[in-house]
Amino acid sequence: MKIELEVELTDKPGELVKCLEPISALGGNILQVIHHRSRSVGKGVTPVSIHFEVENIDVIEDIKNAIENQGVHVVKWAQEFVGFKHVVILIGHVFQKDITDTIIRLLDSGVLVNEVNAKITQKEDVSTVKLSIVGDTEQTIQEALNLCKEICQEKELFLIRS
Amino acid sequence: MNIALVGYGSVGKGVAQVFLNKRDLLKQNFELSISLKGIFSSKGALIDPNGLNLESILGSKDLTVHPSWHQELSFLETIDDLDLDLVIEVTPTNIKDGEPGKSHIISSIKKGCDVVTANKGPLVVAFNELSQLAQKNESILRYEGSVGGGIPVFNLVRETLQGNSIHSLSGILNGTSNFILTQMTYERTSFESALKTAQELGYAEADPTADVEGFDAASKTVILANGLFGMNKGIDDVYIQGITKVTPEAIELAKTDNFVIKHICSIEDGQIEVAPRLIQKTSPLAVDGTLNVVSLKTDLAKEITIIGRGAGGEETASAILSDVVDIHLTRVS
Ligand SMILES: NC(=O)c1ccc[n+]([C@@H]2O[C@H](COP(=O)([O-])OP(=O)(O)OC[C@H]3O[C@@H](n4cnc5c(N)ncnc54)[C@H](OP(=O)(O)O)[C@@H]3O)[C@@H](O)[C@H]2O)c1
């Protein structure tokens, strides 16, 4: 999950560290730090955006609390849930072997199939279909990938996974 | 060190050439002087109990007209008479029963010789049997050249990652299939046409089955599983998918998500697999052409990736030479 956090920091040494340290300590991966100097709010206070991502969504509350406990004023907290994305490509009679059934079975396993791309060749009616699968955890994705392998064996499709 | 070279194809010739080219270096740096007592092919052998003259052998096109040639003399018939310290086994790979290499290695070990091989066959069908036999006879069995040609995988782990636990491994271990997939990626061609180009350029054999169906890569992965992970696996334990069904459309669709399709060997959680996989373009595994790559995940050093040439007479001879030197240094210490 990606998070954008905006804080107001006084221009003193060590202020930024107060925010970054709890993020790193709790396993967050800092992606970008932007100082909005043009939006400085006087008295040496600058808004700063910090973009980071975490693998484990359970730590988000802890990170927020830890930053606030340092006395930092959190102005904005935006969470973008992208989840864990994997891509699979199926080759063969993907449509003839009921692609709707394939997708529904994957959805039933608890993942989201959020993109379907297909290319069809005239030759032997072979189609190549790319599915983007998104899940909350690495484990749900793994389970969906295993299910995908089973479906492909059953429907005699060739599977390429990420 | 008295050595016999069993097999004189591209690897055997590479070894002979490297022994000649590196003669002074081996003496100076390691006090190693090599005396090649015999060179064997399927038709006979060159034998000289005083050590063969490599200049004259490498200079002659046809071994059978060389003064030291003995028609139809086999290694197994000769081994007792040669007073050997070490045998280099580089006959053709046969993953059905490992022969003739397996018998060559067993006889050598039983005679108390150390063995260096690049032949996958015996290691795939009888890895543990050969390792145990070597241990029992206090002989050293080394096989760096059998996986990844010139890339040092086993030696890297043994010599430089002592104390690390290896969690998993992934890599590309077949240059032919990698060349074909690379060709399909950049030239947007079909599998069939990329294979034809590979054959024309000499990267693929007339019968490409072992390469494109993944059996060669699977054999190497089995050797890695047994040699690095202490498993006891055979080729039947590998989930194998070749690259013949990969369509140009699949490669195009992969590109839209910044993936390339690569024929990946993996060992993870006890599972051994060889299959086409979607790999991020920026991944260290995404090497092109005929290159091979091995990436290890270890507990202390974390991820380590080595890239290099997975085949070639001189490249494989490099791996064989490093095994020979290492055995020499072990024996003298
Ligand atoms: N080529 C590579 O780049 C490479 C890389 C890594 C590992 N390897 C492995 O290294 C080994 C050798 O490869 P290569 O490319 O050199 O093969 P190759 O060119 O086919 O040469 C094989 C040699 O073995 C000889 N031979 C066959 N049966 C024999 C027997 N019963 N006794 C003695 N010699 C026998 C052949 O004799 P004739 O000349 O009479 O046919 C030939 O000289 C193979 O196991 C291969 O898988 C090769």
mmCIF file of C-alpha atoms in Angstrom, chain B residues 46-320:
data_model
loop_
_atom_site.group_PDB
_atom_site.id
_atom_site.type_symbol
_atom_site.label_atom_id
_atom_site.label_comp_id
_atom_site.label_asym_id
_atom_site.label_seq_id
_atom_site.Cartn_x
_atom_site.Cartn_y
_atom_site.Cartn_z
ATOM 1 C CA LEU B 46 46.090 -41.201 -27.028
ATOM 2 C CA ILE B 47 48.300 -42.657 -24.329
ATOM 3 C CA ASP B 48 51.734 -41.705 -23.108
ATOM 4 C CA PRO B 49 52.846 -42.842 -19.647
ATOM 5 C CA ASN B 50 55.414 -39.999 -19.657
ATOM 6 C CA GLY B 51 52.790 -37.360 -20.402
ATOM 7 C CA LEU B 52 51.360 -36.406 -23.779
ATOM 8 C CA ASN B 53 52.823 -33.562 -25.806
ATOM 9 C CA LEU B 54 49.915 -31.106 -25.968
ATOM 10 C CA GLU B 55 51.470 -28.905 -28.662
ATOM 11 C CA SER B 56 51.615 -31.749 -31.131
ATOM 12 C CA ILE B 57 48.150 -33.060 -30.211
ATOM 13 C CA LEU B 58 46.414 -29.698 -30.471
ATOM 14 C CA GLY B 59 48.235 -29.107 -33.750
ATOM 15 C CA SER B 60 47.001 -32.311 -35.377
ATOM 16 C CA LYS B 61 43.518 -32.404 -36.922
ATOM 17 C CA ASP B 62 43.116 -36.171 -36.773
ATOM 18 C CA LEU B 63 44.065 -37.864 -33.514
ATOM 19 C CA THR B 64 43.997 -41.320 -35.099
ATOM 20 C CA VAL B 65 47.161 -40.592 -37.101
ATOM 21 C CA HIS B 66 49.080 -39.342 -34.057
ATOM 22 C CA PRO B 67 51.952 -41.661 -32.977
ATOM 23 C CA SER B 68 50.422 -42.077 -29.471
ATOM 24 C CA TRP B 69 47.012 -43.210 -30.830
ATOM 25 C CA HIS B 70 45.561 -46.588 -29.808
ATOM 26 C CA GLN B 71 42.493 -47.557 -31.795
ATOM 27 C CA GLU B 72 39.524 -48.809 -29.762
ATOM 28 C CA LEU B 73 41.316 -48.573 -26.449
ATOM 29 C CA SER B 74 38.766 -47.536 -23.830
ATOM 30 C CA PHE B 75 39.193 -45.634 -20.580
ATOM 31 C CA LEU B 76 37.877 -48.498 -18.442
ATOM 32 C CA GLU B 77 40.455 -50.882 -19.951
ATOM 33 C CA THR B 78 43.308 -48.464 -19.319
ATOM 34 C CA ILE B 79 42.594 -46.902 -15.951
ATOM 35 C CA ASP B 80 44.624 -49.514 -13.995
ATOM 36 C CA ASP B 81 47.784 -48.851 -15.990
ATOM 37 C CA LEU B 82 47.950 -45.081 -15.913
ATOM 38 C CA ASP B 83 48.825 -44.164 -12.304
ATOM 39 C CA LEU B 84 46.313 -41.320 -12.276
ATOM 40 C CA ASP B 85 45.658 -38.685 -9.607
ATOM 41 C CA LEU B 86 42.670 -37.102 -11.305
ATOM 42 C CA VAL B 87 40.214 -37.857 -14.096
ATOM 43 C CA ILE B 88 38.376 -35.214 -16.126
ATOM 44 C CA GLU B 89 35.103 -36.662 -17.428
ATOM 45 C CA VAL B 90 33.637 -34.756 -20.376
ATOM 46 C CA THR B 91 31.828 -37.344 -22.492
ATOM 47 C CA PRO B 92 28.318 -36.587 -23.828
ATOM 48 C CA THR B 93 25.464 -36.061 -21.383
ATOM 49 C CA ASN B 94 22.937 -38.853 -21.156
ATOM 50 C CA ILE B 95 20.178 -38.196 -18.639
ATOM 51 C CA LYS B 96 18.555 -41.629 -19.020
ATOM 52 C CA ASP B 97 21.217 -43.751 -17.336
ATOM 53 C CA GLY B 98 24.212 -41.398 -17.082
ATOM 54 C CA GLU B 99 26.427 -43.612 -19.246
ATOM 55 C CA PRO B 100 29.191 -43.779 -20.265
ATOM 56 C CA GLY B 101 30.146 -41.034 -17.792
ATOM 57 C CA LYS B 102 28.711 -42.734 -14.725
ATOM 58 C CA SER B 103 30.878 -45.850 -15.121
ATOM 59 C CA HIS B 104 33.919 -43.689 -15.835
ATOM 60 C CA ILE B 105 33.367 -41.695 -12.638
ATOM 61 C CA ILE B 106 32.632 -44.753 -10.472
ATOM 62 C CA SER B 107 35.743 -46.597 -11.680
ATOM 63 C CA SER B 108 37.889 -43.506 -11.172
ATOM 64 C CA ILE B 109 36.666 -42.981 -7.631
ATOM 65 C CA LYS B 110 37.144 -46.661 -6.810
ATOM 66 C CA LYS B 111 40.735 -46.362 -8.022
ATOM 67 C CA GLY B 112 41.176 -43.502 -5.540
ATOM 68 C CA CYS B 113 41.300 -40.768 -8.191
ATOM 69 C CA ASP B 114 39.763 -37.340 -7.764
ATOM 70 C CA VAL B 115 37.212 -36.504 -10.459
ATOM 71 C CA VAL B 116 36.264 -33.277 -12.227
ATOM 72 C CA THR B 117 33.309 -33.409 -14.603
ATOM 73 C CA ALA B 118 31.101 -31.141 -16.706
ATOM 74 C CA ASN B 119 28.909 -34.085 -17.701
ATOM 75 C CA LYS B 120 25.373 -33.623 -16.343
ATOM 76 C CA GLY B 121 24.192 -37.181 -16.966
ATOM 77 C CA PRO B 122 25.897 -38.994 -14.070
ATOM 78 C CA LEU B 123 25.093 -36.127 -11.676
ATOM 79 C CA VAL B 124 21.419 -36.103 -12.608
ATOM 80 C CA VAL B 125 20.857 -39.847 -12.309
ATOM 81 C CA ALA B 126 23.181 -40.653 -9.400
ATOM 82 C CA PHE B 127 24.243 -37.516 -7.531
ATOM 83 C CA ASN B 128 24.044 -38.928 -4.035
ATOM 84 C CA GLU B 129 25.421 -42.337 -4.998
ATOM 85 C CA LEU B 130 28.488 -40.673 -6.540
ATOM 86 C CA SER B 131 28.955 -38.185 -3.687
ATOM 87 C CA GLN B 132 28.756 -40.942 -1.088
ATOM 88 C CA LEU B 133 31.110 -43.181 -3.029
ATOM 89 C CA ALA B 134 33.598 -40.310 -3.299
ATOM 90 C CA GLN B 135 33.345 -39.653 0.408
ATOM 91 C CA LYS B 136 33.852 -43.315 1.256
ATOM 92 C CA ASN B 137 36.936 -43.502 -0.966
ATOM 93 C CA GLU B 138 38.249 -40.128 0.223
ATOM 94 C CA SER B 139 38.287 -38.818 -3.290
ATOM 95 C CA ILE B 140 37.108 -35.371 -4.319
ATOM 96 C CA LEU B 141 34.324 -35.022 -6.899
ATOM 97 C CA ARG B 142 33.858 -31.577 -8.464
ATOM 98 C CA TYR B 143 31.387 -30.485 -11.160
ATOM 99 C CA GLU B 144 31.504 -26.693 -11.520
ATOM 100 C CA GLY B 145 31.362 -26.895 -15.337
ATOM 101 C CA SER B 146 28.181 -28.966 -15.371
ATOM 102 C CA VAL B 147 25.964 -25.943 -14.566
ATOM 103 C CA GLY B 148 26.236 -22.543 -16.192
ATOM 104 C CA GLY B 149 29.444 -23.252 -18.162
ATOM 105 C CA GLY B 150 31.929 -20.619 -17.091
ATOM 106 C CA ILE B 151 29.816 -19.158 -14.264
ATOM 107 C CA PRO B 152 31.165 -20.191 -10.869
ATOM 108 C CA VAL B 153 28.111 -21.234 -8.849
ATOM 109 C CA PHE B 154 29.206 -24.102 -6.615
ATOM 110 C CA ASN B 155 32.639 -22.605 -6.029
ATOM 111 C CA LEU B 156 31.119 -19.212 -5.254
ATOM 112 C CA VAL B 157 28.988 -20.726 -2.530
ATOM 113 C CA ARG B 158 31.669 -23.063 -1.155
ATOM 114 C CA GLU B 159 34.537 -20.556 -1.191
ATOM 115 C CA THR B 160 32.860 -17.244 -0.479
ATOM 116 C CA LEU B 161 29.461 -17.740 1.148
ATOM 117 C CA GLN B 162 30.490 -20.006 3.997
ATOM 118 C CA GLY B 163 28.016 -19.741 6.849
ATOM 119 C CA ASN B 164 25.198 -18.401 4.673
ATOM 120 C CA SER B 165 21.998 -20.396 4.348
ATOM 121 C CA ILE B 166 20.638 -20.363 0.826
ATOM 122 C CA HIS B 167 16.886 -19.858 0.858
ATOM 123 C CA SER B 168 16.149 -20.026 -2.837
ATOM 124 C CA LEU B 169 17.620 -19.872 -6.296
ATOM 125 C CA SER B 170 16.397 -18.715 -9.663
ATOM 126 C CA GLY B 171 18.118 -18.343 -12.973
ATOM 127 C CA ILE B 172 18.440 -18.948 -16.674
ATOM 128 C CA LEU B 173 20.533 -22.005 -17.416
ATOM 129 C CA ASN B 174 20.040 -22.611 -21.111
ATOM 130 C CA GLY B 175 21.557 -20.219 -23.628
ATOM 131 C CA THR B 176 19.603 -21.603 -26.590
ATOM 132 C CA SER B 177 16.148 -21.018 -25.132
ATOM 133 C CA ASN B 178 17.247 -17.608 -23.859
ATOM 134 C CA PHE B 179 18.472 -16.686 -27.322
ATOM 135 C CA ILE B 180 15.142 -17.749 -28.864
ATOM 136 C CA LEU B 181 13.057 -15.765 -26.359
ATOM 137 C CA THR B 182 15.329 -12.733 -26.796
ATOM 138 C CA GLN B 183 14.921 -12.990 -30.557
ATOM 139 C CA MET B 184 11.119 -13.209 -30.173
ATOM 140 C CA THR B 185 11.168 -10.158 -27.875
ATOM 141 C CA TYR B 186 13.241 -7.814 -30.030
ATOM 142 C CA GLU B 187 12.505 -9.091 -33.545
ATOM 143 C CA ARG B 188 8.811 -9.827 -32.820
ATOM 144 C CA THR B 189 9.111 -13.194 -34.520
ATOM 145 C CA SER B 190 7.370 -16.489 -33.852
ATOM 146 C CA PHE B 191 8.994 -19.297 -31.897
ATOM 147 C CA GLU B 192 9.530 -21.301 -35.089
ATOM 148 C CA SER B 193 11.302 -18.500 -36.899
ATOM 149 C CA ALA B 194 13.470 -17.627 -33.866
ATOM 150 C CA LEU B 195 14.457 -21.297 -33.586
ATOM 151 C CA LYS B 196 15.457 -21.333 -37.232
ATOM 152 C CA THR B 197 17.688 -18.285 -36.710
ATOM 153 C CA ALA B 198 19.236 -19.964 -33.647
ATOM 154 C CA GLN B 199 19.971 -23.058 -35.724
ATOM 155 C CA GLU B 200 21.485 -21.015 -38.551
ATOM 156 C CA LEU B 201 23.759 -19.212 -36.110
ATOM 157 C CA GLY B 202 24.813 -22.502 -34.495
ATOM 158 C CA TYR B 203 23.145 -21.724 -31.136
ATOM 159 C CA ALA B 204 20.629 -24.536 -31.461
ATOM 160 C CA GLU B 205 21.146 -28.133 -32.502
ATOM 161 C CA ALA B 206 19.293 -29.843 -35.343
ATOM 162 C CA ASP B 207 17.235 -31.577 -32.654
ATOM 163 C CA PRO B 208 16.571 -28.731 -30.201
ATOM 164 C CA THR B 209 14.285 -30.753 -27.892
ATOM 165 C CA ALA B 210 16.553 -30.829 -24.828
ATOM 166 C CA ASP B 211 16.973 -27.052 -24.942
ATOM 167 C CA VAL B 212 13.515 -25.780 -25.889
ATOM 168 C CA GLU B 213 11.524 -28.320 -23.870
ATOM 169 C CA GLY B 214 13.536 -27.479 -20.762
ATOM 170 C CA PHE B 215 15.208 -30.866 -20.109
ATOM 171 C CA ASP B 216 18.735 -29.452 -20.226
ATOM 172 C CA ALA B 217 17.825 -26.625 -17.850
ATOM 173 C CA ALA B 218 15.971 -29.108 -15.623
ATOM 174 C CA SER B 219 19.077 -31.342 -15.420
ATOM 175 C CA LYS B 220 21.171 -28.392 -14.286
ATOM 176 C CA THR B 221 18.554 -27.369 -11.756
ATOM 177 C CA VAL B 222 18.554 -30.907 -10.322
ATOM 178 C CA ILE B 223 22.345 -30.709 -9.909
ATOM 179 C CA LEU B 224 21.962 -27.360 -8.134
ATOM 180 C CA ALA B 225 19.209 -28.737 -5.900
ATOM 181 C CA ASN B 226 21.380 -31.682 -4.871
ATOM 182 C CA GLY B 227 24.730 -29.893 -4.817
ATOM 183 C CA LEU B 228 23.723 -26.620 -3.155
ATOM 184 C CA PHE B 229 20.580 -27.459 -1.215
ATOM 185 C CA GLY B 230 21.495 -31.002 -0.156
ATOM 186 C CA MET B 231 18.341 -32.416 -1.726
ATOM 187 C CA ASN B 232 18.004 -35.861 -3.248
ATOM 188 C CA LYS B 233 16.112 -35.111 -6.443
ATOM 189 C CA GLY B 234 15.955 -36.497 -9.945
ATOM 190 C CA ILE B 235 14.647 -35.100 -13.199
ATOM 191 C CA ASP B 236 11.163 -36.526 -12.482
ATOM 192 C CA ASP B 237 10.886 -34.240 -9.466
ATOM 193 C CA VAL B 238 11.046 -31.137 -11.663
ATOM 194 C CA TYR B 239 7.930 -29.365 -12.953
ATOM 195 C CA ILE B 240 9.062 -28.704 -16.528
ATOM 196 C CA GLN B 241 7.465 -26.478 -19.156
ATOM 197 C CA GLY B 242 9.251 -25.696 -22.402
ATOM 198 C CA ILE B 243 9.090 -22.492 -24.421
ATOM 199 C CA THR B 244 7.558 -23.903 -27.623
ATOM 200 C CA LYS B 245 4.066 -22.634 -26.741
ATOM 201 C CA VAL B 246 5.111 -19.058 -26.002
ATOM 202 C CA THR B 247 3.363 -16.868 -28.569
ATOM 203 C CA PRO B 248 4.554 -13.506 -29.948
ATOM 204 C CA GLU B 249 1.261 -12.126 -28.577
ATOM 205 C CA ALA B 250 2.260 -13.224 -25.056
ATOM 206 C CA ILE B 251 5.540 -11.362 -25.404
ATOM 207 C CA GLU B 252 3.719 -8.222 -26.621
ATOM 208 C CA LEU B 253 1.172 -8.379 -23.778
ATOM 209 C CA ALA B 254 3.993 -8.854 -21.264
ATOM 210 C CA LYS B 255 5.730 -5.736 -22.565
ATOM 211 C CA THR B 256 2.709 -3.569 -21.729
ATOM 212 C CA ASP B 257 3.399 -4.276 -18.042
ATOM 213 C CA ASN B 258 7.188 -3.920 -18.412
ATOM 214 C CA PHE B 259 7.742 -7.665 -18.298
ATOM 215 C CA VAL B 260 9.858 -9.893 -20.480
ATOM 216 C CA ILE B 261 9.274 -13.640 -20.787
ATOM 217 C CA LYS B 262 12.250 -15.727 -19.676
ATOM 218 C CA HIS B 263 12.790 -19.469 -19.254
ATOM 219 C CA ILE B 264 13.352 -19.524 -15.532
ATOM 220 C CA CYS B 265 14.709 -22.337 -13.364
ATOM 221 C CA SER B 266 13.797 -22.062 -9.718
ATOM 222 C CA ILE B 267 14.340 -23.873 -6.451
ATOM 223 C CA GLU B 268 12.104 -22.601 -3.693
ATOM 224 C CA ASP B 269 10.401 -24.236 -0.708
ATOM 225 C CA GLY B 270 11.562 -27.662 -1.881
ATOM 226 C CA GLN B 271 9.917 -27.169 -5.291
ATOM 227 C CA ILE B 272 11.999 -27.366 -8.452
ATOM 228 C CA GLU B 273 10.603 -25.766 -11.566
ATOM 229 C CA VAL B 274 11.633 -24.847 -15.094
ATOM 230 C CA ALA B 275 9.061 -22.721 -16.933
ATOM 231 C CA PRO B 276 8.599 -19.535 -18.925
ATOM 232 C CA ARG B 277 7.933 -16.715 -16.456
ATOM 233 C CA LEU B 278 7.151 -13.010 -16.565
ATOM 234 C CA ILE B 279 10.206 -11.131 -15.316
ATOM 235 C CA GLN B 280 10.422 -7.382 -14.725
ATOM 236 C CA LYS B 281 12.525 -5.808 -17.474
ATOM 237 C CA THR B 282 14.701 -4.214 -14.817
ATOM 238 C CA SER B 283 15.293 -7.467 -12.897
ATOM 239 C CA PRO B 284 18.871 -8.781 -12.828
ATOM 240 C CA LEU B 285 17.398 -12.025 -14.194
ATOM 241 C CA ALA B 286 16.391 -10.313 -17.435
ATOM 242 C CA VAL B 287 19.629 -11.077 -19.293
ATOM 243 C CA ASP B 288 19.501 -11.360 -23.069
ATOM 244 C CA GLY B 289 20.981 -13.446 -25.864
ATOM 245 C CA THR B 290 22.729 -16.670 -24.938
ATOM 246 C CA LEU B 291 23.756 -15.411 -21.485
ATOM 247 C CA ASN B 292 23.059 -17.435 -18.379
ATOM 248 C CA VAL B 293 22.280 -16.045 -14.937
ATOM 249 C CA VAL B 294 21.986 -17.457 -11.434
ATOM 250 C CA SER B 295 20.501 -15.521 -8.543
ATOM 251 C CA LEU B 296 20.733 -16.790 -4.979
ATOM 252 C CA LYS B 297 18.794 -15.571 -1.967
ATOM 253 C CA THR B 298 20.822 -16.057 1.174
ATOM 254 C CA ASP B 299 20.174 -15.169 4.809
ATOM 255 C CA LEU B 300 23.256 -13.011 5.387
ATOM 256 C CA ALA B 301 24.429 -11.675 2.035
ATOM 257 C CA LYS B 302 20.800 -11.436 0.799
ATOM 258 C CA GLU B 303 20.549 -11.476 -3.005
ATOM 259 C CA ILE B 304 23.559 -12.376 -5.141
ATOM 260 C CA THR B 305 23.358 -12.602 -8.916
ATOM 261 C CA ILE B 306 26.004 -13.830 -11.334
ATOM 262 C CA ILE B 307 25.780 -13.497 -15.079
ATOM 263 C CA GLY B 308 27.990 -15.089 -17.701
ATOM 264 C CA ARG B 309 28.451 -17.494 -20.539
ATOM 265 C CA GLY B 310 26.738 -20.792 -19.943
ATOM 266 C CA ALA B 311 28.494 -22.739 -22.681
ATOM 267 C CA GLY B 312 31.582 -22.890 -24.841
ATOM 268 C CA GLY B 313 34.722 -24.987 -24.790
ATOM 269 C CA GLU B 314 36.985 -22.386 -23.218
ATOM 270 C CA GLU B 315 34.344 -21.088 -20.771
ATOM 271 C CA THR B 316 33.618 -24.597 -19.495
ATOM 272 C CA ALA B 317 37.352 -25.341 -19.394
ATOM 273 C CA SER B 318 37.683 -22.338 -17.074
ATOM 274 C CA ALA B 319 35.311 -24.011 -14.605
ATOM 275 C CA ILE B 320 37.125 -27.334 -14.969
#
